Amino acid sequence: MNRYLAEVFGTFWLVLGGCGSAVLAAAFPDVGIGLLGVAFAFGLTVLTMAFAIGHISGCHLNPAVSIGLWAGGRFEAKELLPYIVAQVIGGLLAGGVLYIIASGQAGFDAAASGFASNGYGEHSPGKYSLTAALLCEVVMTAMFLLVIMGSTDKRAPQGFAPIAIGLCLTLIHLISIPVTNTSVNPARSTGVALYVGDWAVAQLWLFWLAPIVGAIIGAWVYRSLLSSDHD
């Protein structure tokens, strides 16, 4: 149970820290942190939690990561459902806290502002198409899993994986925020989309499908082509 609770707290921190920076601080007058700040906020949530709970649960914080690690032979299938449920709960709790905070500002409208939700077409920050969004999320998540599996390989330098993984997530956001607002994490997407409803929920399917497909591809590539053991 402590592993599942660790995933709840970890995913809570990821969504609150990452999406919170986008909703509350990205465009704050005169001192807004902008795209660069939001990208680093997401990376820092993973970096800090990897050191805090990595020894407890592995610090997945992401259904796609859990599924990818299973596909890569690093995680047991029987643990997938409890981990995914814990991650989604953590994301929803963070979304609720963020919604209460954000709604304290006069004129706040979650649907109009987007509330850091992921989207494509008219709801993409750069108005990118469904095809562009799908490809972007698949490729970014595949590379994320490649870095996760490589940095946690027994042959890799020990103790540095959280840094590599956190910086990788930062880089992913720097690339793909304009395309989809960056998901690569179904729990992160669900955690804010349900508070927006409407278009955010209607487009949520993509941000489950694409990250999971990408994670499986990335894990398979590492396990098949780069791992020292292929069993």
mmCIF file with all atom_site columns, C-alpha atoms in Angstrom:
data_model
loop_
_atom_site.group_PDB
_atom_site.id
_atom_site.type_symbol
_atom_site.label_atom_id
_atom_site.label_alt_id
_atom_site.label_comp_id
_atom_site.label_asym_id
_atom_site.label_entity_id
_atom_site.label_seq_id
_atom_site.pdbx_PDB_ins_code
_atom_site.Cartn_x
_atom_site.Cartn_y
_atom_site.Cartn_z
_atom_site.occupancy
_atom_site.B_iso_or_equiv
_atom_site.pdbx_formal_charge
_atom_site.auth_seq_id
_atom_site.auth_comp_id
_atom_site.auth_asym_id
_atom_site.auth_atom_id
_atom_site.pdbx_PDB_model_num
ATOM 1   C CA . MET A 1 1   ? 0.000   0.000   0.000   1.00 0.00 ? 1   MET A CA 1
ATOM 2   C CA . ASN A 1 2   ? 2.830   2.440   0.675   1.00 0.00 ? 2   ASN A CA 1
ATOM 3   C CA . ARG A 1 3   ? 3.913   2.099   -2.961  1.00 0.00 ? 3   ARG A CA 1
ATOM 4   C CA . TYR A 1 4   ? 0.456   3.079   -4.187  1.00 0.00 ? 4   TYR A CA 1
ATOM 5   C CA . LEU A 1 5   ? 0.290   5.996   -1.766  1.00 0.00 ? 5   LEU A CA 1
ATOM 6   C CA . ALA A 1 6   ? 3.699   7.122   -2.984  1.00 0.00 ? 6   ALA A CA 1
ATOM 7   C CA . GLU A 1 7   ? 2.332   7.170   -6.544  1.00 0.00 ? 7   GLU A CA 1
ATOM 8   C CA . VAL A 1 8   ? -0.682  9.206   -5.392  1.00 0.00 ? 8   VAL A CA 1
ATOM 9   C CA . PHE A 1 9   ? 1.518   11.809  -3.700  1.00 0.00 ? 9   PHE A CA 1
ATOM 10  C CA . GLY A 1 10  ? 4.049   11.838  -6.513  1.00 0.00 ? 10  GLY A CA 1
ATOM 11  C CA . THR A 1 11  ? 1.485   12.324  -9.270  1.00 0.00 ? 11  THR A CA 1
ATOM 12  C CA . PHE A 1 12  ? -0.264  14.935  -7.143  1.00 0.00 ? 12  PHE A CA 1
ATOM 13  C CA . TRP A 1 13  ? 2.992   16.900  -7.010  1.00 0.00 ? 13  TRP A CA 1
ATOM 14  C CA . LEU A 1 14  ? 3.624   16.517  -10.736 1.00 0.00 ? 14  LEU A CA 1
ATOM 15  C CA . VAL A 1 15  ? 0.197   17.846  -11.716 1.00 0.00 ? 15  VAL A CA 1
ATOM 16  C CA . LEU A 1 16  ? 0.100   20.563  -9.074  1.00 0.00 ? 16  LEU A CA 1
ATOM 17  C CA . GLY A 1 17  ? 3.639   21.714  -9.807  1.00 0.00 ? 17  GLY A CA 1
ATOM 18  C CA . GLY A 1 18  ? 3.561   21.416  -13.575 1.00 0.00 ? 18  GLY A CA 1
ATOM 19  C CA . CYS A 1 19  ? 0.000   22.426  -14.387 1.00 0.00 ? 19  CYS A CA 1
ATOM 20  C CA . GLY A 1 20  ? -0.012  24.882  -11.494 1.00 0.00 ? 20  GLY A CA 1
ATOM 21  C CA . SER A 1 21  ? 2.930   26.734  -12.998 1.00 0.00 ? 21  SER A CA 1
ATOM 22  C CA . ALA A 1 22  ? 1.085   26.923  -16.325 1.00 0.00 ? 22  ALA A CA 1
ATOM 23  C CA . VAL A 1 23  ? -2.218  28.089  -14.844 1.00 0.00 ? 23  VAL A CA 1
ATOM 24  C CA . LEU A 1 24  ? -0.977  30.435  -12.126 1.00 0.00 ? 24  LEU A CA 1
ATOM 25  C CA . ALA A 1 25  ? 2.454   31.669  -13.141 1.00 0.00 ? 25  ALA A CA 1
ATOM 26  C CA . ALA A 1 26  ? 3.118   31.286  -16.879 1.00 0.00 ? 26  ALA A CA 1
ATOM 27  C CA . ALA A 1 27  ? 1.603   34.582  -17.953 1.00 0.00 ? 27  ALA A CA 1
ATOM 28  C CA . PHE A 1 28  ? 1.466   36.434  -14.670 1.00 0.00 ? 28  PHE A CA 1
ATOM 29  C CA . PRO A 1 29  ? 1.832   40.161  -15.418 1.00 0.00 ? 29  PRO A CA 1
ATOM 30  C CA . ASP A 1 30  ? 5.438   41.352  -15.731 1.00 0.00 ? 30  ASP A CA 1
ATOM 31  C CA . VAL A 1 31  ? 7.003   38.370  -13.942 1.00 0.00 ? 31  VAL A CA 1
ATOM 32  C CA . GLY A 1 32  ? 5.442   35.444  -15.814 1.00 0.00 ? 32  GLY A CA 1
ATOM 33  C CA . ILE A 1 33  ? 7.674   32.377  -16.081 1.00 0.00 ? 33  ILE A CA 1
ATOM 34  C CA . GLY A 1 34  ? 6.606   31.610  -19.660 1.00 0.00 ? 34  GLY A CA 1
ATOM 35  C CA . LEU A 1 35  ? 7.116   28.384  -21.617 1.00 0.00 ? 35  LEU A CA 1
ATOM 36  C CA . LEU A 1 36  ? 10.636  27.873  -20.289 1.00 0.00 ? 36  LEU A CA 1
ATOM 37  C CA . GLY A 1 37  ? 9.472   28.140  -16.687 1.00 0.00 ? 37  GLY A CA 1
ATOM 38  C CA . VAL A 1 38  ? 6.614   25.700  -17.191 1.00 0.00 ? 38  VAL A CA 1
ATOM 39  C CA . ALA A 1 39  ? 8.938   23.197  -18.861 1.00 0.00 ? 39  ALA A CA 1
ATOM 40  C CA . PHE A 1 40  ? 11.344  23.363  -15.937 1.00 0.00 ? 40  PHE A CA 1
ATOM 41  C CA . ALA A 1 41  ? 8.484   23.099  -13.448 1.00 0.00 ? 41  ALA A CA 1
ATOM 42  C CA . PHE A 1 42  ? 7.409   19.752  -14.906 1.00 0.00 ? 42  PHE A CA 1
ATOM 43  C CA . GLY A 1 43  ? 10.984  18.509  -14.934 1.00 0.00 ? 43  GLY A CA 1
ATOM 44  C CA . LEU A 1 44  ? 11.567  19.601  -11.357 1.00 0.00 ? 44  LEU A CA 1
ATOM 45  C CA . THR A 1 45  ? 8.471   17.789  -10.097 1.00 0.00 ? 45  THR A CA 1
ATOM 46  C CA . VAL A 1 46  ? 9.820   14.506  -11.457 1.00 0.00 ? 46  VAL A CA 1
ATOM 47  C CA . LEU A 1 47  ? 13.367  15.222  -10.297 1.00 0.00 ? 47  LEU A CA 1
ATOM 48  C CA . THR A 1 48  ? 12.306  15.994  -6.727  1.00 0.00 ? 48  THR A CA 1
ATOM 49  C CA . MET A 1 49  ? 9.863   13.112  -6.452  1.00 0.00 ? 49  MET A CA 1
ATOM 50  C CA . ALA A 1 50  ? 12.303  10.624  -7.966  1.00 0.00 ? 50  ALA A CA 1
ATOM 51  C CA . PHE A 1 51  ? 14.621  11.305  -5.042  1.00 0.00 ? 51  PHE A CA 1
ATOM 52  C CA . ALA A 1 52  ? 11.730  11.375  -2.556  1.00 0.00 ? 52  ALA A CA 1
ATOM 53  C CA . ILE A 1 53  ? 9.796   8.239   -3.536  1.00 0.00 ? 53  ILE A CA 1
ATOM 54  C CA . GLY A 1 54  ? 11.906  6.460   -6.143  1.00 0.00 ? 54  GLY A CA 1
ATOM 55  C CA . HIS A 1 55  ? 13.064  3.985   -3.500  1.00 0.00 ? 55  HIS A CA 1
ATOM 56  C CA . ILE A 1 56  ? 9.448   3.305   -2.516  1.00 0.00 ? 56  ILE A CA 1
ATOM 57  C CA . SER A 1 57  ? 7.462   2.949   -5.738  1.00 0.00 ? 57  SER A CA 1
ATOM 58  C CA . GLY A 1 58  ? 9.940   3.575   -8.529  1.00 0.00 ? 58  GLY A CA 1
ATOM 59  C CA . CYS A 1 59  ? 8.345   7.009   -9.062  1.00 0.00 ? 59  CYS A CA 1
ATOM 60  C CA . HIS A 1 60  ? 6.382   6.258   -12.221 1.00 0.00 ? 60  HIS A CA 1
ATOM 61  C CA . LEU A 1 61  ? 3.782   9.059   -11.786 1.00 0.00 ? 61  LEU A CA 1
ATOM 62  C CA . ASN A 1 62  ? 2.426   8.182   -15.211 1.00 0.00 ? 62  ASN A CA 1
ATOM 63  C CA . PRO A 1 63  ? 0.272   5.307   -16.554 1.00 0.00 ? 63  PRO A CA 1
ATOM 64  C CA . ALA A 1 64  ? 2.240   5.325   -19.808 1.00 0.00 ? 64  ALA A CA 1
ATOM 65  C CA . VAL A 1 65  ? 5.512   4.910   -17.905 1.00 0.00 ? 65  VAL A CA 1
ATOM 66  C CA . SER A 1 66  ? 4.108   1.997   -15.892 1.00 0.00 ? 66  SER A CA 1
ATOM 67  C CA . ILE A 1 67  ? 2.844   0.303   -19.063 1.00 0.00 ? 67  ILE A CA 1
ATOM 68  C CA . GLY A 1 68  ? 6.104   1.006   -20.855 1.00 0.00 ? 68  GLY A CA 1
ATOM 69  C CA . LEU A 1 69  ? 8.168   -0.456  -18.019 1.00 0.00 ? 69  LEU A CA 1
ATOM 70  C CA . TRP A 1 70  ? 5.955   -3.537  -18.114 1.00 0.00 ? 70  TRP A CA 1
ATOM 71  C CA . ALA A 1 71  ? 6.523   -3.812  -21.870 1.00 0.00 ? 71  ALA A CA 1
ATOM 72  C CA . GLY A 1 72  ? 10.239  -3.426  -21.234 1.00 0.00 ? 72  GLY A CA 1
ATOM 73  C CA . GLY A 1 73  ? 10.299  -6.253  -18.712 1.00 0.00 ? 73  GLY A CA 1
ATOM 74  C CA . ARG A 1 74  ? 10.886  -3.988  -15.713 1.00 0.00 ? 74  ARG A CA 1
ATOM 75  C CA . PHE A 1 75  ? 7.433   -4.111  -14.085 1.00 0.00 ? 75  PHE A CA 1
ATOM 76  C CA . GLU A 1 76  ? 4.920   -6.809  -13.184 1.00 0.00 ? 76  GLU A CA 1
ATOM 77  C CA . ALA A 1 77  ? 1.570   -6.885  -14.984 1.00 0.00 ? 77  ALA A CA 1
ATOM 78  C CA . LYS A 1 78  ? -0.336  -7.468  -11.721 1.00 0.00 ? 78  LYS A CA 1
ATOM 79  C CA . GLU A 1 79  ? 0.816   -4.064  -10.471 1.00 0.00 ? 79  GLU A CA 1
ATOM 80  C CA . LEU A 1 80  ? -0.372  -2.092  -13.497 1.00 0.00 ? 80  LEU A CA 1
ATOM 81  C CA . LEU A 1 81  ? -3.979  -1.459  -12.489 1.00 0.00 ? 81  LEU A CA 1
ATOM 82  C CA . PRO A 1 82  ? -3.245  -0.381  -8.881  1.00 0.00 ? 82  PRO A CA 1
ATOM 83  C CA . TYR A 1 83  ? -0.478  1.936   -10.071 1.00 0.00 ? 83  TYR A CA 1
ATOM 84  C CA . ILE A 1 84  ? -2.634  3.507   -12.787 1.00 0.00 ? 84  ILE A CA 1
ATOM 85  C CA . VAL A 1 85  ? -5.545  4.011   -10.386 1.00 0.00 ? 85  VAL A CA 1
ATOM 86  C CA . ALA A 1 86  ? -3.216  5.629   -7.837  1.00 0.00 ? 86  ALA A CA 1
ATOM 87  C CA . GLN A 1 87  ? -1.726  7.928   -10.486 1.00 0.00 ? 87  GLN A CA 1
ATOM 88  C CA . VAL A 1 88  ? -5.115  9.065   -11.767 1.00 0.00 ? 88  VAL A CA 1
ATOM 89  C CA . ILE A 1 89  ? -6.325  9.703   -8.198  1.00 0.00 ? 89  ILE A CA 1
ATOM 90  C CA . GLY A 1 90  ? -3.234  11.804  -7.517  1.00 0.00 ? 90  GLY A CA 1
ATOM 91  C CA . GLY A 1 91  ? -3.785  13.774  -10.716 1.00 0.00 ? 91  GLY A CA 1
ATOM 92  C CA . LEU A 1 92  ? -7.445  14.431  -9.936  1.00 0.00 ? 92  LEU A CA 1
ATOM 93  C CA . LEU A 1 93  ? -6.681  15.544  -6.388  1.00 0.00 ? 93  LEU A CA 1
ATOM 94  C CA . ALA A 1 94  ? -4.082  17.986  -7.695  1.00 0.00 ? 94  ALA A CA 1
ATOM 95  C CA . GLY A 1 95  ? -6.486  19.241  -10.345 1.00 0.00 ? 95  GLY A CA 1
ATOM 96  C CA . GLY A 1 96  ? -9.070  19.878  -7.646  1.00 0.00 ? 96  GLY A CA 1
ATOM 97  C CA . VAL A 1 97  ? -6.663  21.812  -5.448  1.00 0.00 ? 97  VAL A CA 1
ATOM 98  C CA . LEU A 1 98  ? -5.471  23.834  -8.434  1.00 0.00 ? 98  LEU A CA 1
ATOM 99  C CA . TYR A 1 99  ? -9.051  24.544  -9.514  1.00 0.00 ? 99  TYR A CA 1
ATOM 100 C CA . ILE A 1 100 ? -9.944  25.910  -6.071  1.00 0.00 ? 100 ILE A CA 1
ATOM 101 C CA . ILE A 1 101 ? -6.860  28.123  -6.039  1.00 0.00 ? 101 ILE A CA 1
ATOM 102 C CA . ALA A 1 102 ? -7.330  29.380  -9.611  1.00 0.00 ? 102 ALA A CA 1
ATOM 103 C CA . SER A 1 103 ? -11.041 30.084  -9.120  1.00 0.00 ? 103 SER A CA 1
ATOM 104 C CA . GLY A 1 104 ? -10.090 32.514  -6.370  1.00 0.00 ? 104 GLY A CA 1
ATOM 105 C CA . GLN A 1 105 ? -9.135  35.003  -9.081  1.00 0.00 ? 105 GLN A CA 1
ATOM 106 C CA . ALA A 1 106 ? -11.929 37.217  -10.388 1.00 0.00 ? 106 ALA A CA 1
ATOM 107 C CA . GLY A 1 107 ? -13.134 36.242  -13.843 1.00 0.00 ? 107 GLY A CA 1
ATOM 108 C CA . PHE A 1 108 ? -11.562 32.780  -13.827 1.00 0.00 ? 108 PHE A CA 1
ATOM 109 C CA . ASP A 1 109 ? -13.088 30.412  -16.423 1.00 0.00 ? 109 ASP A CA 1
ATOM 110 C CA . ALA A 1 110 ? -11.520 26.953  -16.711 1.00 0.00 ? 110 ALA A CA 1
ATOM 111 C CA . ALA A 1 111 ? -13.005 26.209  -20.138 1.00 0.00 ? 111 ALA A CA 1
ATOM 112 C CA . ALA A 1 112 ? -11.988 29.552  -21.620 1.00 0.00 ? 112 ALA A CA 1
ATOM 113 C CA . SER A 1 113 ? -8.468  29.502  -20.172 1.00 0.00 ? 113 SER A CA 1
ATOM 114 C CA . GLY A 1 114 ? -7.931  25.832  -20.944 1.00 0.00 ? 114 GLY A CA 1
ATOM 115 C CA . PHE A 1 115 ? -6.759  25.144  -17.381 1.00 0.00 ? 115 PHE A CA 1
ATOM 116 C CA . ALA A 1 116 ? -3.506  23.627  -18.747 1.00 0.00 ? 116 ALA A CA 1
ATOM 117 C CA . SER A 1 117 ? -5.477  20.946  -20.586 1.00 0.00 ? 117 SER A CA 1
ATOM 118 C CA . ASN A 1 118 ? -4.028  19.146  -23.574 1.00 0.00 ? 118 ASN A CA 1
ATOM 119 C CA . GLY A 1 119 ? -5.609  19.563  -26.974 1.00 0.00 ? 119 GLY A CA 1
ATOM 120 C CA . TYR A 1 120 ? -5.294  19.502  -30.731 1.00 0.00 ? 120 TYR A CA 1
ATOM 121 C CA . GLY A 1 121 ? -6.800  21.518  -33.561 1.00 0.00 ? 121 GLY A CA 1
ATOM 122 C CA . GLU A 1 122 ? -8.457  24.634  -32.196 1.00 0.00 ? 122 GLU A CA 1
ATOM 123 C CA . HIS A 1 123 ? -7.369  23.652  -28.697 1.00 0.00 ? 123 HIS A CA 1
ATOM 124 C CA . SER A 1 124 ? -3.693  23.223  -29.510 1.00 0.00 ? 124 SER A CA 1
ATOM 125 C CA . PRO A 1 125 ? -1.648  26.257  -28.365 1.00 0.00 ? 125 PRO A CA 1
ATOM 126 C CA . GLY A 1 126 ? -0.231  26.508  -31.887 1.00 0.00 ? 126 GLY A CA 1
ATOM 127 C CA . LYS A 1 127 ? -3.364  25.167  -33.645 1.00 0.00 ? 127 LYS A CA 1
ATOM 128 C CA . TYR A 1 128 ? -1.614  21.938  -34.655 1.00 0.00 ? 128 TYR A CA 1
ATOM 129 C CA . SER A 1 129 ? -3.659  19.181  -36.308 1.00 0.00 ? 129 SER A CA 1
ATOM 130 C CA . LEU A 1 130 ? -4.760  15.868  -34.819 1.00 0.00 ? 130 LEU A CA 1
ATOM 131 C CA . THR A 1 131 ? -2.087  14.055  -36.860 1.00 0.00 ? 131 THR A CA 1
ATOM 132 C CA . ALA A 1 132 ? 0.665   16.383  -35.644 1.00 0.00 ? 132 ALA A CA 1
ATOM 133 C CA . ALA A 1 133 ? -0.480  16.028  -32.041 1.00 0.00 ? 133 ALA A CA 1
ATOM 134 C CA . LEU A 1 134 ? -0.672  12.240  -32.285 1.00 0.00 ? 134 LEU A CA 1
ATOM 135 C CA . LEU A 1 135 ? 2.795   11.902  -33.782 1.00 0.00 ? 135 LEU A CA 1
ATOM 136 C CA . CYS A 1 136 ? 4.299   14.372  -31.336 1.00 0.00 ? 136 CYS A CA 1
ATOM 137 C CA . GLU A 1 137 ? 2.915   12.592  -28.273 1.00 0.00 ? 137 GLU A CA 1
ATOM 138 C CA . VAL A 1 138 ? 3.947   9.149   -29.532 1.00 0.00 ? 138 VAL A CA 1
ATOM 139 C CA . VAL A 1 139 ? 7.512   10.182  -30.342 1.00 0.00 ? 139 VAL A CA 1
ATOM 140 C CA . MET A 1 140 ? 8.031   12.257  -27.188 1.00 0.00 ? 140 MET A CA 1
ATOM 141 C CA . THR A 1 141 ? 6.776   9.465   -24.935 1.00 0.00 ? 141 THR A CA 1
ATOM 142 C CA . ALA A 1 142 ? 8.878   6.880   -26.768 1.00 0.00 ? 142 ALA A CA 1
ATOM 143 C CA . MET A 1 143 ? 12.003  8.957   -26.175 1.00 0.00 ? 143 MET A CA 1
ATOM 144 C CA . PHE A 1 144 ? 10.990  9.480   -22.553 1.00 0.00 ? 144 PHE A CA 1
ATOM 145 C CA . LEU A 1 145 ? 10.846  5.716   -21.998 1.00 0.00 ? 145 LEU A CA 1
ATOM 146 C CA . LEU A 1 146 ? 14.154  5.272   -23.775 1.00 0.00 ? 146 LEU A CA 1
ATOM 147 C CA . VAL A 1 147 ? 15.775  7.711   -21.337 1.00 0.00 ? 147 VAL A CA 1
ATOM 148 C CA . ILE A 1 148 ? 14.019  6.169   -18.326 1.00 0.00 ? 148 ILE A CA 1
ATOM 149 C CA . MET A 1 149 ? 15.093  2.638   -19.193 1.00 0.00 ? 149 MET A CA 1
ATOM 150 C CA . GLY A 1 150 ? 18.603  3.682   -20.146 1.00 0.00 ? 150 GLY A CA 1
ATOM 151 C CA . SER A 1 151 ? 19.277  5.821   -17.088 1.00 0.00 ? 151 SER A CA 1
ATOM 152 C CA . THR A 1 152 ? 17.983  3.090   -14.751 1.00 0.00 ? 152 THR A CA 1
ATOM 153 C CA . ASP A 1 153 ? 19.878  0.290   -16.495 1.00 0.00 ? 153 ASP A CA 1
ATOM 154 C CA . LYS A 1 154 ? 22.270  -1.565  -14.202 1.00 0.00 ? 154 LYS A CA 1
ATOM 155 C CA . ARG A 1 155 ? 25.114  -0.523  -16.531 1.00 0.00 ? 155 ARG A CA 1
ATOM 156 C CA . ALA A 1 156 ? 24.321  3.193   -16.180 1.00 0.00 ? 156 ALA A CA 1
ATOM 157 C CA . PRO A 1 157 ? 26.034  5.428   -13.578 1.00 0.00 ? 157 PRO A CA 1
ATOM 158 C CA . GLN A 1 158 ? 24.177  4.910   -10.326 1.00 0.00 ? 158 GLN A CA 1
ATOM 159 C CA . GLY A 1 159 ? 22.251  7.686   -8.584  1.00 0.00 ? 159 GLY A CA 1
ATOM 160 C CA . PHE A 1 160 ? 21.916  9.998   -11.576 1.00 0.00 ? 160 PHE A CA 1
ATOM 161 C CA . ALA A 1 161 ? 18.704  8.654   -13.123 1.00 0.00 ? 161 ALA A CA 1
ATOM 162 C CA . PRO A 1 162 ? 16.413  11.288  -11.523 1.00 0.00 ? 162 PRO A CA 1
ATOM 163 C CA . ILE A 1 163 ? 18.478  14.070  -13.065 1.00 0.00 ? 163 ILE A CA 1
ATOM 164 C CA . ALA A 1 164 ? 18.417  12.533  -16.541 1.00 0.00 ? 164 ALA A CA 1
ATOM 165 C CA . ILE A 1 165 ? 14.689  11.791  -16.348 1.00 0.00 ? 165 ILE A CA 1
ATOM 166 C CA . GLY A 1 166 ? 13.778  15.231  -14.985 1.00 0.00 ? 166 GLY A CA 1
ATOM 167 C CA . LEU A 1 167 ? 15.810  17.020  -17.636 1.00 0.00 ? 167 LEU A CA 1
ATOM 168 C CA . CYS A 1 168 ? 14.340  14.782  -20.342 1.00 0.00 ? 168 CYS A CA 1
ATOM 169 C CA . LEU A 1 169 ? 10.822  15.776  -19.306 1.00 0.00 ? 169 LEU A CA 1
ATOM 170 C CA . THR A 1 170 ? 11.906  19.424  -19.343 1.00 0.00 ? 170 THR A CA 1
ATOM 171 C CA . LEU A 1 171 ? 13.229  19.042  -22.891 1.00 0.00 ? 171 LEU A CA 1
ATOM 172 C CA . ILE A 1 172 ? 10.046  17.277  -23.998 1.00 0.00 ? 172 ILE A CA 1
ATOM 173 C CA . HIS A 1 173 ? 8.006   20.241  -22.766 1.00 0.00 ? 173 HIS A CA 1
ATOM 174 C CA . LEU A 1 174 ? 10.299  22.737  -24.467 1.00 0.00 ? 174 LEU A CA 1
ATOM 175 C CA . ILE A 1 175 ? 9.653   20.949  -27.756 1.00 0.00 ? 175 ILE A CA 1
ATOM 176 C CA . SER A 1 176 ? 5.982   20.109  -27.542 1.00 0.00 ? 176 SER A CA 1
ATOM 177 C CA . ILE A 1 177 ? 4.106   22.677  -25.444 1.00 0.00 ? 177 ILE A CA 1
ATOM 178 C CA . PRO A 1 178 ? 3.168   24.598  -28.627 1.00 0.00 ? 178 PRO A CA 1
ATOM 179 C CA . VAL A 1 179 ? 1.781   21.413  -30.204 1.00 0.00 ? 179 VAL A CA 1
ATOM 180 C CA . THR A 1 180 ? -0.375  19.809  -27.494 1.00 0.00 ? 180 THR A CA 1
ATOM 181 C CA . ASN A 1 181 ? 0.466   21.648  -24.267 1.00 0.00 ? 181 ASN A CA 1
ATOM 182 C CA . THR A 1 182 ? 2.492   18.460  -23.653 1.00 0.00 ? 182 THR A CA 1
ATOM 183 C CA . SER A 1 183 ? 0.936   15.421  -22.099 1.00 0.00 ? 183 SER A CA 1
ATOM 184 C CA . VAL A 1 184 ? 3.129   12.283  -22.402 1.00 0.00 ? 184 VAL A CA 1
ATOM 185 C CA . ASN A 1 185 ? 1.162   11.358  -19.272 1.00 0.00 ? 185 ASN A CA 1
ATOM 186 C CA . PRO A 1 186 ? -2.504  10.289  -19.221 1.00 0.00 ? 186 PRO A CA 1
ATOM 187 C CA . ALA A 1 187 ? -2.841  11.000  -15.482 1.00 0.00 ? 187 ALA A CA 1
ATOM 188 C CA . ARG A 1 188 ? -1.602  14.570  -15.966 1.00 0.00 ? 188 ARG A CA 1
ATOM 189 C CA . SER A 1 189 ? -4.092  15.067  -18.806 1.00 0.00 ? 189 SER A CA 1
ATOM 190 C CA . THR A 1 190 ? -7.020  13.564  -16.901 1.00 0.00 ? 190 THR A CA 1
ATOM 191 C CA . GLY A 1 191 ? -6.183  15.500  -13.738 1.00 0.00 ? 191 GLY A CA 1
ATOM 192 C CA . VAL A 1 192 ? -7.100  18.827  -15.332 1.00 0.00 ? 192 VAL A CA 1
ATOM 193 C CA . ALA A 1 193 ? -9.384  17.840  -18.239 1.00 0.00 ? 193 ALA A CA 1
ATOM 194 C CA . LEU A 1 194 ? -12.214 16.645  -15.999 1.00 0.00 ? 194 LEU A CA 1
ATOM 195 C CA . TYR A 1 195 ? -12.414 20.078  -14.379 1.00 0.00 ? 195 TYR A CA 1
ATOM 196 C CA . VAL A 1 196 ? -12.724 21.726  -17.791 1.00 0.00 ? 196 VAL A CA 1
ATOM 197 C CA . GLY A 1 197 ? -15.166 19.222  -19.267 1.00 0.00 ? 197 GLY A CA 1
ATOM 198 C CA . ASP A 1 198 ? -16.461 19.949  -22.773 1.00 0.00 ? 198 ASP A CA 1
ATOM 199 C CA . TRP A 1 199 ? -13.679 19.859  -25.383 1.00 0.00 ? 199 TRP A CA 1
ATOM 200 C CA . ALA A 1 200 ? -10.960 18.787  -22.930 1.00 0.00 ? 200 ALA A CA 1
ATOM 201 C CA . VAL A 1 201 ? -12.807 15.562  -22.101 1.00 0.00 ? 201 VAL A CA 1
ATOM 202 C CA . ALA A 1 202 ? -13.765 15.010  -25.746 1.00 0.00 ? 202 ALA A CA 1
ATOM 203 C CA . GLN A 1 203 ? -10.091 15.135  -26.776 1.00 0.00 ? 203 GLN A CA 1
ATOM 204 C CA . LEU A 1 204 ? -8.766  13.224  -23.774 1.00 0.00 ? 204 LEU A CA 1
ATOM 205 C CA . TRP A 1 205 ? -8.715  9.913   -25.650 1.00 0.00 ? 205 TRP A CA 1
ATOM 206 C CA . LEU A 1 206 ? -5.680  11.036  -27.656 1.00 0.00 ? 206 LEU A CA 1
ATOM 207 C CA . PHE A 1 207 ? -3.709  11.762  -24.506 1.00 0.00 ? 207 PHE A CA 1
ATOM 208 C CA . TRP A 1 208 ? -4.267  8.244   -23.260 1.00 0.00 ? 208 TRP A CA 1
ATOM 209 C CA . LEU A 1 209 ? -3.736  6.463   -26.567 1.00 0.00 ? 209 LEU A CA 1
ATOM 210 C CA . ALA A 1 210 ? -0.653  8.258   -27.903 1.00 0.00 ? 210 ALA A CA 1
ATOM 211 C CA . PRO A 1 211 ? 1.461   8.201   -24.704 1.00 0.00 ? 211 PRO A CA 1
ATOM 212 C CA . ILE A 1 212 ? 0.722   4.508   -24.119 1.00 0.00 ? 212 ILE A CA 1
ATOM 213 C CA . VAL A 1 213 ? 1.617   3.589   -27.710 1.00 0.00 ? 213 VAL A CA 1
ATOM 214 C CA . GLY A 1 214 ? 4.762   5.712   -27.524 1.00 0.00 ? 214 GLY A CA 1
ATOM 215 C CA . ALA A 1 215 ? 5.788   4.199   -24.195 1.00 0.00 ? 215 ALA A CA 1
ATOM 216 C CA . ILE A 1 216 ? 5.455   0.654   -25.516 1.00 0.00 ? 216 ILE A CA 1
ATOM 217 C CA . ILE A 1 217 ? 7.488   1.557   -28.615 1.00 0.00 ? 217 ILE A CA 1
ATOM 218 C CA . GLY A 1 218 ? 10.242  3.221   -26.589 1.00 0.00 ? 218 GLY A CA 1
ATOM 219 C CA . ALA A 1 219 ? 10.456  0.361   -24.118 1.00 0.00 ? 219 ALA A CA 1
ATOM 220 C CA . TRP A 1 220 ? 10.499  -2.233  -26.903 1.00 0.00 ? 220 TRP A CA 1
ATOM 221 C CA . VAL A 1 221 ? 13.276  -0.407  -28.745 1.00 0.00 ? 221 VAL A CA 1
ATOM 222 C CA . TYR A 1 222 ? 15.429  -0.257  -25.626 1.00 0.00 ? 222 TYR A CA 1
ATOM 223 C CA . ARG A 1 223 ? 14.765  -3.831  -24.586 1.00 0.00 ? 223 ARG A CA 1
ATOM 224 C CA . SER A 1 224 ? 15.254  -5.248  -28.093 1.00 0.00 ? 224 SER A CA 1
ATOM 225 C CA . LEU A 1 225 ? 18.137  -3.176  -29.379 1.00 0.00 ? 225 LEU A CA 1
ATOM 226 C CA . LEU A 1 226 ? 20.023  -1.605  -26.479 1.00 0.00 ? 226 LEU A CA 1
ATOM 227 C CA . SER A 1 227 ? 19.573  -3.768  -23.398 1.00 0.00 ? 227 SER A CA 1
ATOM 228 C CA . SER A 1 228 ? 22.316  -6.158  -22.304 1.00 0.00 ? 228 SER A CA 1
ATOM 229 C CA . ASP A 1 229 ? 19.770  -8.912  -21.716 1.00 0.00 ? 229 ASP A CA 1
ATOM 230 C CA . HIS A 1 230 ? 17.015  -9.622  -24.200 1.00 0.00 ? 230 HIS A CA 1
ATOM 231 C CA . ASP A 1 231 ? 14.974  -12.038 -22.121 1.00 0.00 ? 231 ASP A CA 1
#
